[in-house]
XYZ file of C-alpha atoms in Angstrom:
712
model
C 131.444 173.636 -3.936
C 128.413 173.796 -1.136
C 127.977 171.391 0.924
C 127.440 168.557 -0.581
C 124.250 166.752 -0.501
C 124.782 162.435 1.331
C 122.624 160.010 2.537
C 120.560 161.461 4.482
C 117.873 158.800 4.932
C 120.212 157.266 6.189
C 121.063 159.072 8.939
C 118.568 160.126 9.768
C 117.978 156.482 10.710
C 120.953 156.642 12.883
C 120.044 159.919 14.639
C 116.456 159.674 15.823
C 115.489 159.554 19.187
C 112.125 157.868 18.855
C 111.522 154.721 17.202
C 107.817 154.915 18.328
C 105.769 157.887 17.351
C 102.211 155.778 16.370
C 102.093 154.701 19.995
C 101.002 157.960 21.625
C 98.227 157.918 21.660
C 97.573 154.677 24.246
C 99.145 154.876 27.111
C 100.808 151.827 28.492
C 102.346 150.895 24.890
C 103.816 155.289 25.190
C 105.290 154.363 28.337
C 107.283 151.034 26.968
C 107.883 153.677 24.807
C 108.955 156.308 26.353
C 111.192 153.633 28.803
C 113.560 151.902 25.455
C 113.465 155.988 24.264
C 115.208 156.237 27.370
C 117.315 152.587 27.189
C 118.648 154.266 24.463
C 119.320 157.175 25.527
C 121.654 155.946 28.551
C 122.914 153.827 25.721
C 123.916 156.398 23.295
C 126.099 158.435 26.078
C 128.690 154.827 25.531
C 128.728 155.106 22.123
C 131.885 157.195 21.386
C 131.674 157.771 16.877
C 134.601 158.041 15.103
C 133.884 158.724 11.487
C 137.186 156.811 9.750
C 139.270 158.268 6.596
C 142.697 158.283 4.977
C 144.906 160.343 2.173
C 142.957 162.628 1.270
C 145.829 164.006 -0.425
C 144.703 168.259 -0.758
C 146.670 169.917 -2.614
C 147.046 166.227 -5.262
C 146.637 168.221 -9.239
C 145.690 172.291 -7.485
C 146.451 173.803 -10.862
C 144.943 171.251 -13.486
C 141.323 173.397 -14.600
C 139.361 170.794 -14.664
C 140.870 167.215 -11.910
C 141.725 171.307 -9.757
C 139.010 170.886 -7.255
C 138.416 166.996 -6.441
C 140.469 166.801 -3.663
C 138.805 169.791 -1.830
C 135.690 168.432 -2.505
C 135.407 164.799 -1.334
C 137.364 165.699 1.506
C 134.479 168.471 2.071
C 132.275 166.002 1.695
C 133.612 163.856 4.016
C 134.365 166.147 7.233
C 130.195 166.959 6.463
C 129.804 162.997 7.138
C 130.801 164.100 10.530
C 128.835 167.213 11.297
C 125.894 164.899 9.868
C 126.977 161.978 11.492
C 127.056 164.297 15.065
C 130.422 162.134 14.816
C 132.412 162.414 18.585
C 135.758 163.424 16.837
C 137.288 162.604 12.899
C 139.625 160.191 13.321
C 142.632 160.885 9.188
C 145.584 158.034 8.992
C 147.873 159.987 7.274
C 148.715 161.860 3.329
C 146.166 164.732 4.551
C 148.034 167.101 1.927
C 149.985 165.856 -1.747
C 153.203 167.534 -1.833
C 155.543 167.650 1.519
C 155.026 171.566 1.270
C 151.528 172.874 0.110
C 151.038 175.761 -1.295
C 149.794 178.064 0.118
C 145.768 178.544 -2.457
C 145.828 174.950 -0.497
C 146.782 175.343 2.733
C 144.351 178.082 2.668
C 141.524 176.447 1.294
C 142.052 173.482 4.035
C 142.008 175.162 6.496
C 138.731 177.961 5.401
C 137.542 174.271 5.384
C 138.439 172.929 8.199
C 136.910 176.403 10.378
C 133.843 175.763 8.693
C 133.008 171.987 9.700
C 134.758 172.196 12.940
C 135.193 175.728 14.753
C 131.024 176.425 16.824
C 128.536 176.049 19.884
C 127.989 172.350 19.799
C 129.899 170.484 22.930
C 132.077 168.111 22.324
C 131.430 165.049 24.926
C 134.544 163.601 25.587
C 137.100 162.748 27.468
C 140.484 163.072 27.279
C 142.249 161.456 29.565
C 145.928 160.319 28.169
C 148.988 163.588 28.928
C 148.936 165.708 26.736
C 152.011 166.940 26.849
C 153.376 163.938 25.816
C 150.561 162.814 22.665
C 150.401 166.822 21.507
C 154.277 168.269 20.393
C 153.002 171.595 20.337
C 153.578 173.824 22.920
C 149.993 174.651 23.208
C 150.395 170.628 24.935
C 146.479 170.531 24.360
C 143.693 169.193 22.085
C 141.584 171.990 20.840
C 138.625 171.270 22.013
C 139.851 172.135 25.260
C 141.529 174.957 24.662
C 139.786 178.124 25.731
C 140.163 180.223 23.721
C 139.019 178.131 21.227
C 135.291 176.892 19.984
C 135.689 173.774 18.554
C 133.237 171.243 17.798
C 134.046 168.972 15.870
C 137.458 167.325 16.939
C 139.900 165.968 13.698
C 142.336 163.598 14.938
C 145.108 163.129 11.902
C 149.142 161.060 11.946
C 150.996 161.595 9.099
C 151.898 160.072 5.641
C 154.668 159.983 3.089
C 153.365 162.896 1.572
C 153.073 164.686 4.268
C 156.477 163.902 6.285
C 158.396 166.136 9.290
C 161.733 167.176 7.318
C 163.460 170.023 7.183
C 164.982 172.284 9.863
C 162.924 171.609 13.659
C 161.915 168.488 11.966
C 158.404 170.516 10.680
C 155.184 168.798 8.803
C 152.286 170.922 7.535
C 150.309 169.172 10.722
C 152.561 171.125 12.810
C 150.508 174.578 10.873
C 147.341 172.967 11.626
C 148.158 171.590 14.885
C 149.085 175.306 15.499
C 146.143 177.084 13.939
C 144.300 174.763 16.535
C 141.900 173.348 14.166
C 143.747 169.138 14.058
C 145.768 167.235 16.762
C 148.843 166.376 14.814
C 149.667 162.827 17.066
C 152.074 160.249 16.317
C 155.119 161.803 15.288
C 158.424 159.633 15.900
C 160.827 160.894 18.233
C 163.629 158.091 18.126
C 163.204 155.988 15.121
C 165.896 153.351 16.603
C 163.714 152.682 19.527
C 159.733 154.256 19.479
C 157.884 154.734 21.946
C 153.277 154.668 21.007
C 151.954 156.685 23.617
C 148.150 156.899 23.190
C 145.344 158.627 23.312
C 143.543 157.158 26.121
C 139.384 159.293 24.849
C 136.898 158.378 27.098
C 132.489 159.288 26.936
C 130.353 157.797 29.922
C 131.798 153.935 30.342
C 133.508 153.589 27.033
C 137.068 154.979 26.742
C 139.040 153.489 23.830
C 143.259 154.118 23.514
C 144.199 155.461 20.122
C 147.980 154.518 18.956
C 149.516 156.428 15.645
C 152.456 155.805 14.014
C 152.926 158.552 11.739
C 154.810 157.548 8.290
C 158.372 155.794 8.411
C 160.486 154.518 5.507
C 159.291 150.654 5.653
C 162.565 148.918 5.758
C 163.465 151.097 9.042
C 160.358 150.077 11.088
C 160.882 147.089 9.709
C 164.219 146.933 11.147
C 162.823 148.257 14.060
C 159.882 146.171 14.496
C 162.233 142.756 14.141
C 164.349 144.415 17.078
C 161.769 144.262 19.125
C 161.832 148.114 19.255
C 157.683 149.192 18.842
C 157.047 150.141 22.299
C 152.545 150.425 22.592
C 152.861 151.920 25.948
C 149.596 150.886 28.130
C 147.440 152.254 30.768
C 148.850 151.056 33.697
C 145.612 150.151 35.100
C 142.263 147.969 33.556
C 144.208 147.683 30.661
C 140.834 145.392 29.838
C 138.308 148.216 29.675
C 140.533 149.810 26.996
C 139.303 149.799 23.429
C 142.776 150.291 21.468
C 143.043 150.764 17.870
C 145.801 151.544 16.412
C 146.492 154.456 13.046
C 149.449 154.381 10.876
C 150.891 154.459 7.031
C 153.019 152.268 5.841
C 152.974 149.000 3.203
C 151.109 146.315 3.912
C 152.514 144.936 0.311
C 155.318 142.932 0.482
C 157.162 144.019 -2.340
C 160.620 142.901 -1.462
C 160.529 142.034 2.675
C 161.973 143.863 4.505
C 159.393 147.124 3.087
C 156.762 146.301 4.579
C 154.819 145.812 7.518
C 153.297 142.259 8.675
C 150.015 141.602 10.635
C 152.258 139.674 12.492
C 154.123 142.962 13.903
C 151.105 144.173 15.544
C 150.710 143.812 19.144
C 147.410 141.027 20.282
C 146.138 143.432 22.485
C 144.996 146.025 19.237
C 141.382 145.415 18.722
C 141.679 147.704 15.392
C 143.231 148.972 12.779
C 143.105 151.854 10.648
C 145.537 151.973 7.827
C 146.505 154.087 5.612
C 148.728 154.360 2.539
C 147.543 152.108 0.630
C 144.646 153.286 -2.239
C 142.313 150.792 -2.919
C 139.414 151.267 -1.196
C 139.396 148.138 1.051
C 136.687 149.209 3.846
C 135.038 146.655 5.232
C 136.692 145.156 8.539
C 138.812 142.602 7.842
C 140.116 139.357 10.370
C 143.698 140.279 10.322
C 145.943 136.802 9.358
C 146.138 136.509 12.844
C 142.581 135.880 13.380
C 143.983 139.159 16.713
C 141.508 142.347 15.474
C 140.447 143.473 12.153
C 140.878 145.832 9.850
C 140.206 149.224 7.609
C 141.980 150.451 4.625
C 138.874 153.698 2.865
C 141.501 153.791 0.741
C 142.356 157.857 -0.762
C 139.781 159.609 -1.325
C 141.151 161.027 -4.589
C 142.203 158.990 -7.370
C 146.511 160.109 -7.425
C 146.464 156.472 -10.550
C 145.744 156.054 -12.811
C 145.336 152.002 -11.368
C 143.047 149.611 -10.979
C 142.622 150.249 -7.127
C 142.030 153.783 -7.372
C 138.831 153.078 -10.379
C 137.082 151.369 -7.516
C 134.218 153.227 -5.862
C 135.226 154.790 -2.315
C 133.999 155.000 0.751
C 134.992 156.811 4.575
C 133.606 154.643 7.523
C 131.536 155.310 10.392
C 133.264 153.822 13.892
C 130.899 153.117 16.891
C 132.728 151.021 19.550
C 130.707 150.517 23.064
C 133.126 149.098 25.994
C 134.915 146.439 24.342
C 132.641 146.549 21.357
C 132.370 148.080 17.899
C 130.055 148.160 15.004
C 130.757 149.831 11.287
C 129.155 151.366 9.349
C 130.555 152.032 5.623
C 129.163 155.207 3.636
C 130.117 155.958 -0.586
C 131.725 159.182 -1.319
C 129.941 160.363 -3.843
C 131.908 163.502 -5.016
C 134.968 161.723 -6.195
C 135.289 162.144 -10.459
C 134.243 158.461 -12.156
C 137.321 156.189 -13.132
C 137.095 153.455 -15.865
C 139.551 150.628 -16.639
C 140.219 147.740 -19.263
C 142.582 146.552 -21.243
C 142.704 145.539 -24.535
C 145.711 143.362 -26.430
C 145.063 144.632 -30.733
C 146.429 140.884 -32.047
C 142.231 139.849 -30.267
C 141.366 142.005 -32.475
C 142.232 140.470 -35.857
C 143.289 143.140 -37.834
C 146.027 143.133 -39.587
C 149.031 144.876 -38.690
C 150.291 146.772 -41.390
C 146.699 149.096 -41.473
C 146.886 151.375 -38.435
C 143.819 153.347 -40.061
C 141.672 150.508 -38.559
C 143.948 150.566 -35.542
C 142.842 153.140 -35.029
C 139.639 153.254 -35.222
C 138.984 149.370 -33.221
C 140.846 152.023 -30.225
C 138.182 155.446 -30.416
C 134.937 152.358 -30.443
C 136.791 150.267 -27.370
C 137.190 154.126 -25.933
C 133.701 155.682 -26.443
C 132.706 152.029 -24.521
C 134.016 152.945 -21.661
C 133.126 156.308 -21.837
C 129.510 155.214 -21.600
C 130.390 152.859 -19.550
C 130.715 155.648 -17.230
C 127.779 157.925 -17.413
C 126.212 154.613 -17.061
C 127.931 154.884 -13.262
C 126.960 157.870 -11.852
C 123.901 158.185 -14.377
C 121.795 160.116 -10.506
C 124.146 160.470 -8.300
C 126.097 163.901 -7.198
C 129.068 163.207 -9.784
C 127.315 163.036 -12.310
C 128.502 166.194 -14.384
C 131.681 164.824 -13.755
C 134.440 164.073 -16.900
C 135.828 161.024 -16.574
C 138.940 159.326 -15.591
C 139.142 156.918 -18.647
C 142.440 154.226 -19.297
C 142.669 151.802 -21.301
C 146.108 149.393 -21.231
C 146.842 148.083 -24.709
C 148.681 144.857 -25.308
C 151.042 146.325 -28.566
C 152.932 143.606 -29.138
C 152.865 142.616 -32.883
C 152.129 146.427 -33.246
C 153.536 149.141 -34.511
C 152.909 152.430 -30.872
C 150.613 155.517 -32.096
C 150.944 159.124 -30.124
C 148.462 158.335 -27.291
C 148.554 163.042 -26.692
C 147.398 163.482 -30.461
C 144.930 160.472 -30.388
C 143.695 160.813 -26.926
C 142.897 165.623 -28.761
C 140.132 164.556 -29.607
C 138.780 163.466 -26.358
C 139.259 167.018 -24.817
C 136.249 168.108 -23.314
C 134.627 164.684 -22.698
C 137.449 163.176 -20.258
C 139.514 164.545 -17.558
C 142.602 163.302 -18.856
C 142.612 163.528 -22.417
C 146.237 163.398 -22.260
C 147.310 160.656 -21.209
C 144.028 158.057 -21.467
C 146.037 155.366 -23.468
C 148.833 152.933 -21.825
C 150.547 150.450 -24.523
C 153.217 148.056 -23.074
C 154.118 144.385 -24.879
C 154.492 141.256 -23.053
C 157.168 139.778 -21.626
C 159.570 137.604 -23.357
C 158.247 133.432 -22.163
C 161.058 132.157 -23.039
C 163.398 133.982 -19.840
C 163.164 132.217 -16.551
C 161.507 133.254 -13.990
C 163.724 135.367 -11.244
C 163.579 133.232 -8.066
C 164.756 136.438 -6.117
C 162.819 137.763 -3.195
C 163.941 140.882 -4.885
C 162.703 141.231 -8.312
C 161.330 144.212 -8.556
C 158.524 142.305 -11.263
C 156.919 141.796 -7.870
C 156.386 145.227 -7.207
C 153.105 147.009 -8.944
C 154.818 150.474 -9.212
C 155.028 152.462 -12.039
C 157.956 153.705 -12.709
C 160.516 151.595 -12.127
C 163.329 153.630 -12.637
C 164.631 155.049 -9.973
C 167.476 157.871 -8.889
C 169.155 155.698 -6.293
C 169.389 153.275 -9.170
C 171.822 154.944 -11.231
C 173.177 156.299 -8.061
C 174.652 152.667 -6.907
C 174.994 151.823 -10.079
C 177.965 154.667 -11.076
C 179.370 154.635 -7.581
C 179.409 150.826 -7.476
C 180.550 150.180 -10.701
C 184.929 150.152 -10.119
C 186.638 150.754 -6.001
C 187.676 154.420 -7.413
C 184.063 155.717 -8.071
C 183.203 155.019 -4.379
C 181.806 157.152 -2.056
C 184.810 158.154 0.644
C 183.815 160.529 2.749
C 180.168 160.839 1.905
C 177.678 157.755 2.780
C 175.521 156.454 -0.844
C 172.885 155.652 1.822
C 173.088 159.262 2.883
C 173.802 160.123 -0.509
C 170.111 157.936 -1.427
C 168.586 160.326 1.520
C 169.148 163.188 0.267
C 168.667 163.222 -3.411
C 164.925 162.259 -1.512
C 165.410 164.977 0.383
C 165.527 167.047 -2.561
C 164.198 165.730 -4.448
C 160.630 164.491 -2.950
C 160.505 167.549 0.657
C 161.735 170.602 -2.158
C 164.607 170.641 0.347
C 167.108 172.461 -1.470
C 170.007 172.407 0.992
C 169.173 169.452 1.700
C 172.860 168.288 0.147
C 175.099 171.172 0.849
C 173.392 170.059 4.320
C 175.046 166.506 4.147
C 178.011 167.456 2.471
C 178.543 169.881 5.557
C 177.727 167.309 8.297
C 179.857 164.753 6.904
C 183.240 167.295 6.560
C 182.568 168.703 10.447
C 182.669 164.483 11.408
C 185.242 163.896 8.793
C 187.589 166.619 9.934
C 186.644 166.223 14.234
C 187.362 162.224 13.447
C 191.282 163.171 12.149
C 192.143 165.461 14.854
C 191.837 162.704 17.091
C 194.593 161.062 18.525
C 194.209 157.872 18.255
C 196.424 155.285 20.346
C 198.462 152.825 16.410
C 196.580 149.320 19.292
C 193.613 150.328 18.982
C 194.060 150.763 15.671
C 191.754 147.047 15.043
C 188.781 146.761 12.691
C 185.798 146.446 15.813
C 187.627 149.999 16.963
C 186.856 151.635 13.165
C 183.584 149.871 12.947
C 182.679 151.045 16.498
C 183.832 154.709 15.056
C 182.038 154.214 12.011
C 178.680 154.138 13.722
C 179.211 156.884 15.592
C 180.337 159.451 13.502
C 177.479 158.451 10.431
C 176.633 161.508 9.491
C 172.495 160.473 9.872
C 172.984 159.887 13.352
C 174.804 162.736 13.717
C 172.383 165.618 13.171
C 171.944 165.194 9.597
C 168.673 162.755 10.025
C 167.107 164.604 13.117
C 166.849 167.171 10.927
C 164.501 164.851 8.239
C 162.094 163.858 10.505
C 160.796 160.897 10.888
C 161.491 159.755 7.892
C 165.717 159.283 8.429
C 168.123 156.668 6.441
C 168.768 153.420 7.752
C 171.901 152.664 10.203
C 172.815 150.478 12.475
C 171.922 149.345 16.087
C 173.692 147.632 18.253
C 171.925 147.794 20.981
C 172.035 143.245 22.382
C 168.055 142.586 21.333
C 166.619 139.504 20.937
C 165.504 138.959 17.220
C 162.498 137.410 15.686
C 162.404 135.275 13.376
C 163.643 136.116 9.203
C 161.401 133.261 8.018
C 158.126 134.645 10.115
C 158.609 137.955 7.496
C 159.320 136.561 4.746
C 157.630 137.497 1.376
C 154.223 135.840 0.025
C 154.666 133.434 -2.629
C 152.962 133.601 -6.129
C 150.899 130.939 -5.099
C 149.218 133.146 -1.692
C 148.940 136.234 -3.883
C 147.147 134.464 -6.801
C 144.179 134.818 -3.545
C 144.762 137.883 -2.125
C 142.194 139.751 -4.089
C 139.111 136.750 -2.408
C 140.063 137.314 0.975
C 139.844 141.228 -0.040
C 136.583 141.033 -0.658
C 134.973 139.007 1.935
C 133.801 140.000 5.224
C 133.565 138.457 8.215
C 131.602 138.437 10.721
C 133.521 139.838 13.757
C 132.294 142.516 15.049
C 129.076 144.469 12.888
C 129.016 145.604 9.297
C 126.109 147.198 8.897
C 125.296 148.033 5.109
C 121.925 147.927 4.428
C 120.043 147.472 8.097
C 116.945 149.021 7.296
C 116.651 150.451 11.640
C 120.109 151.857 13.325
C 118.401 151.705 16.696
C 121.765 150.275 18.569
C 121.145 146.725 20.276
C 124.002 147.151 21.907
C 124.030 142.537 22.660
C 122.691 142.032 18.523
C 123.913 144.477 17.219
C 127.733 145.059 18.899
C 129.617 142.220 18.619
C 132.835 142.010 21.029
C 136.052 141.253 18.388
C 137.350 137.416 18.616
C 140.941 137.167 20.045
C 142.409 133.765 19.676
C 143.449 132.195 22.749
C 146.937 130.776 22.028
C 149.657 130.452 24.187
C 152.180 132.736 23.097
C 155.834 133.080 23.188
C 157.996 136.541 24.080
C 160.914 137.786 25.896
C 159.455 140.369 28.360
C 160.708 143.937 27.286
C 162.794 145.406 30.951
C 161.423 148.544 30.230
C 161.178 150.836 32.670
C 157.382 151.924 33.677
C 158.397 155.315 32.134
C 155.896 158.184 34.387
C 154.186 161.012 33.087
C 154.009 164.773 34.030
C 150.328 165.896 34.929
C 149.242 167.522 32.176
C 148.412 171.793 32.698
C 146.257 173.983 31.016
C 142.675 175.504 31.524
C 140.192 173.210 30.074
C 137.451 174.928 29.033
C 134.512 172.391 28.359
C 133.226 170.069 30.450
C 132.075 166.058 29.485
C 128.393 165.140 30.118
C 129.516 163.229 33.430
C 129.429 164.965 36.499
C 133.016 166.669 37.935
C 134.030 165.454 40.812
C 137.322 165.325 43.265
C 141.015 164.668 41.775
C 141.969 161.860 42.709
C 146.261 160.124 42.006
C 145.789 156.684 40.237
C 146.936 154.168 41.978
C 148.979 151.950 39.399
C 147.164 148.411 39.857
C 144.324 148.370 37.566
C 140.526 149.317 39.741
C 138.150 147.688 40.796
C 135.019 148.991 40.022
C 131.500 148.569 39.635
C 128.951 149.461 36.599
C 127.844 152.149 38.272
C 130.903 154.316 39.235
C 131.479 156.742 37.315
C 133.492 156.857 34.142
C 136.565 159.288 34.457
C 135.698 162.855 33.771
C 138.027 165.641 32.784
C 139.189 167.129 36.058
C 140.486 163.704 37.429
C 144.285 162.736 37.402
C 145.454 161.891 33.951
C 145.848 158.462 33.145
C 149.782 156.824 33.875
C 150.618 154.700 31.697
C 152.766 151.312 31.170
C 155.156 149.331 28.783
C 154.783 146.246 30.607
C 151.896 144.017 31.113
C 153.270 142.169 34.207
C 150.167 143.111 35.609
C 147.746 141.486 33.501
C 145.673 138.300 35.043
C 144.022 135.257 33.354
C 140.323 137.257 32.549
C 137.391 134.862 31.483
C 134.582 136.679 30.174
C 131.390 136.300 29.127
C 130.322 136.081 25.548
C 130.677 139.208 23.584
C 132.932 140.079 25.940
C 136.989 141.005 24.602
C 138.468 137.533 25.044
C 141.795 137.952 24.709
C 145.054 135.518 24.411
C 147.838 135.791 26.696
C 150.274 132.782 28.159
C 150.474 131.838 31.839
C 153.569 133.784 31.713
C 154.404 137.649 32.023
C 152.911 139.103 28.967
C 155.089 141.851 27.380
C 153.830 144.464 25.140
C 155.171 142.670 22.340
C 153.900 139.028 20.904
C 155.190 136.477 19.263
C 152.986 134.199 17.639
C 151.635 131.593 15.525
C 152.250 131.555 11.953
C 150.206 132.132 9.930
C 150.689 133.658 6.567
C 147.725 136.654 4.894
C 146.910 136.500 1.676
C 147.586 140.102 -0.442
C 146.869 141.430 -2.889
C 147.723 145.341 -3.871
C 147.789 148.152 -6.348
C 149.721 151.218 -6.661
C 148.975 152.642 -3.411
C 151.063 156.584 -2.507
């Protein structure tokens, strides 16, 4: 596909270096114009521009003759936006690929697009300051634009999602292939799920310094447990902690399907300024203040519809994040290559048609489908996707009526809609006489499409009687192995589980254990030690291992703080997501894009509260010196390499920022060096306690309203 056209007028305003050309004939005005332009150039030299997107799902329905190109078209439009907007980098929030093992066709087309848009002679204007051997797991340990063997003009940074997570022998992901080929900078890989240390990417441009924390997808229940044990630590720079703009990129559930399978905003450290939230497919691109009021969240959603749900039918956007020191501005850009999608719902009982007159029912459904097709045409009139066949989904409540064959009904719309086989979705009202269960784990709370899972059958068949229960294999291990077999295409996962379980069992049986030691505590400890996934199976399964216990003595969060929201609170979720906030400028319709730093860019507002928490005793990690030759110099002059002290720097405004030739910034997991800082207006306001401030904080309880549709 040729490069998709985008809003060139808006881009011209963004990249216009002179705004007073009409005053050239007047010398005084001309001088003033030059001064203004110089000031703007100085400001732009300190502004880092980041294009954010997530859930591209490349390869989705790649063999479908109608929808096979949809994911690639949208991804190319995103890269085209990045080039036209002259961004410094692209930041992706996971699920770049739809399949855990993408086909060769998908890999080829992805690498082709990345090579087309990301390679070139254009100089990258950002400096990489952190230890690259810690940030990147491939054997080269170097950010791609500093590799002397490649000319990278547009760096792309990405974490993995639940679709393209590391699995199999060696724990490799599809992103590792793009990383080793130097097309994508893959970060956020987790080594130990029970003790997660997240080391940030430290980047600078002029006087702006950004720390990007990447957390690749982990099973939500497992991550929730690790958060509760306060074993998720975001490591902060040793020096000048308040000078960094902190971004968190994660790919987890934002909606509580049950109390322990999502990430609550209270779990996120208070020093974070901006969160890029992947995994949820509904596009909520406008940055929203968190429920605790200390950072902003953008949820770009997917760039291709992978489910015929309400959330996927909304307009899709990507966002331009501009950061100047501690201030940010956000601007959305619509994706025009997305296939139009119209969804609606009707009840046959409202039609007044006799249930025995099936022909009249069919005519009624046909008239509704025609109305939706015309609505799709009107929606895309004059747009790039005008010629694309629309996706149509009509939910039909057939209570009191009989159903018809959806495939046969949809065949008449072949060539007019993109999904003729599943236009109709029939459902009936639930009996009103059945009282609603108060069980917080009730599955009806989760808006999932298919509620019957293989895991349910395993639990049913293995838990009915005592003799049905497994004695050597663990039920949790069997769940995970079967999941890897079906979802991750790991054909040897069951064989590995059996072999590993037998090996561990034989090793335990060969151990001479004194009879005096055979007490419940000893047996429980042996089960922990020889738990199959902890012994090695989990290591080869990537970051999404099975659940297991951790005996570490840690301070637990109050579990009541993370309970699921009530139905009454959920009813206001759409209103919460649909309204904006004044913190951080959300500039969508501005006619002028000259960067007036004090007025157009607003600091993230941090609520000043007294927080209490147990300080971590994690020792300050030592980061080795980064290796490798660096290819390109930044826009600032190089300075002699100087070790950086652990105490915060006291630097005047005229001191040049760190450049690539300087030593890497050391990282600290504790906040013991922090002091109470009072900053002027339009700067960061940190809420700190008088005591030592740990990285993870226990904040005042405040419930967040949220509502979302199905997500992948």
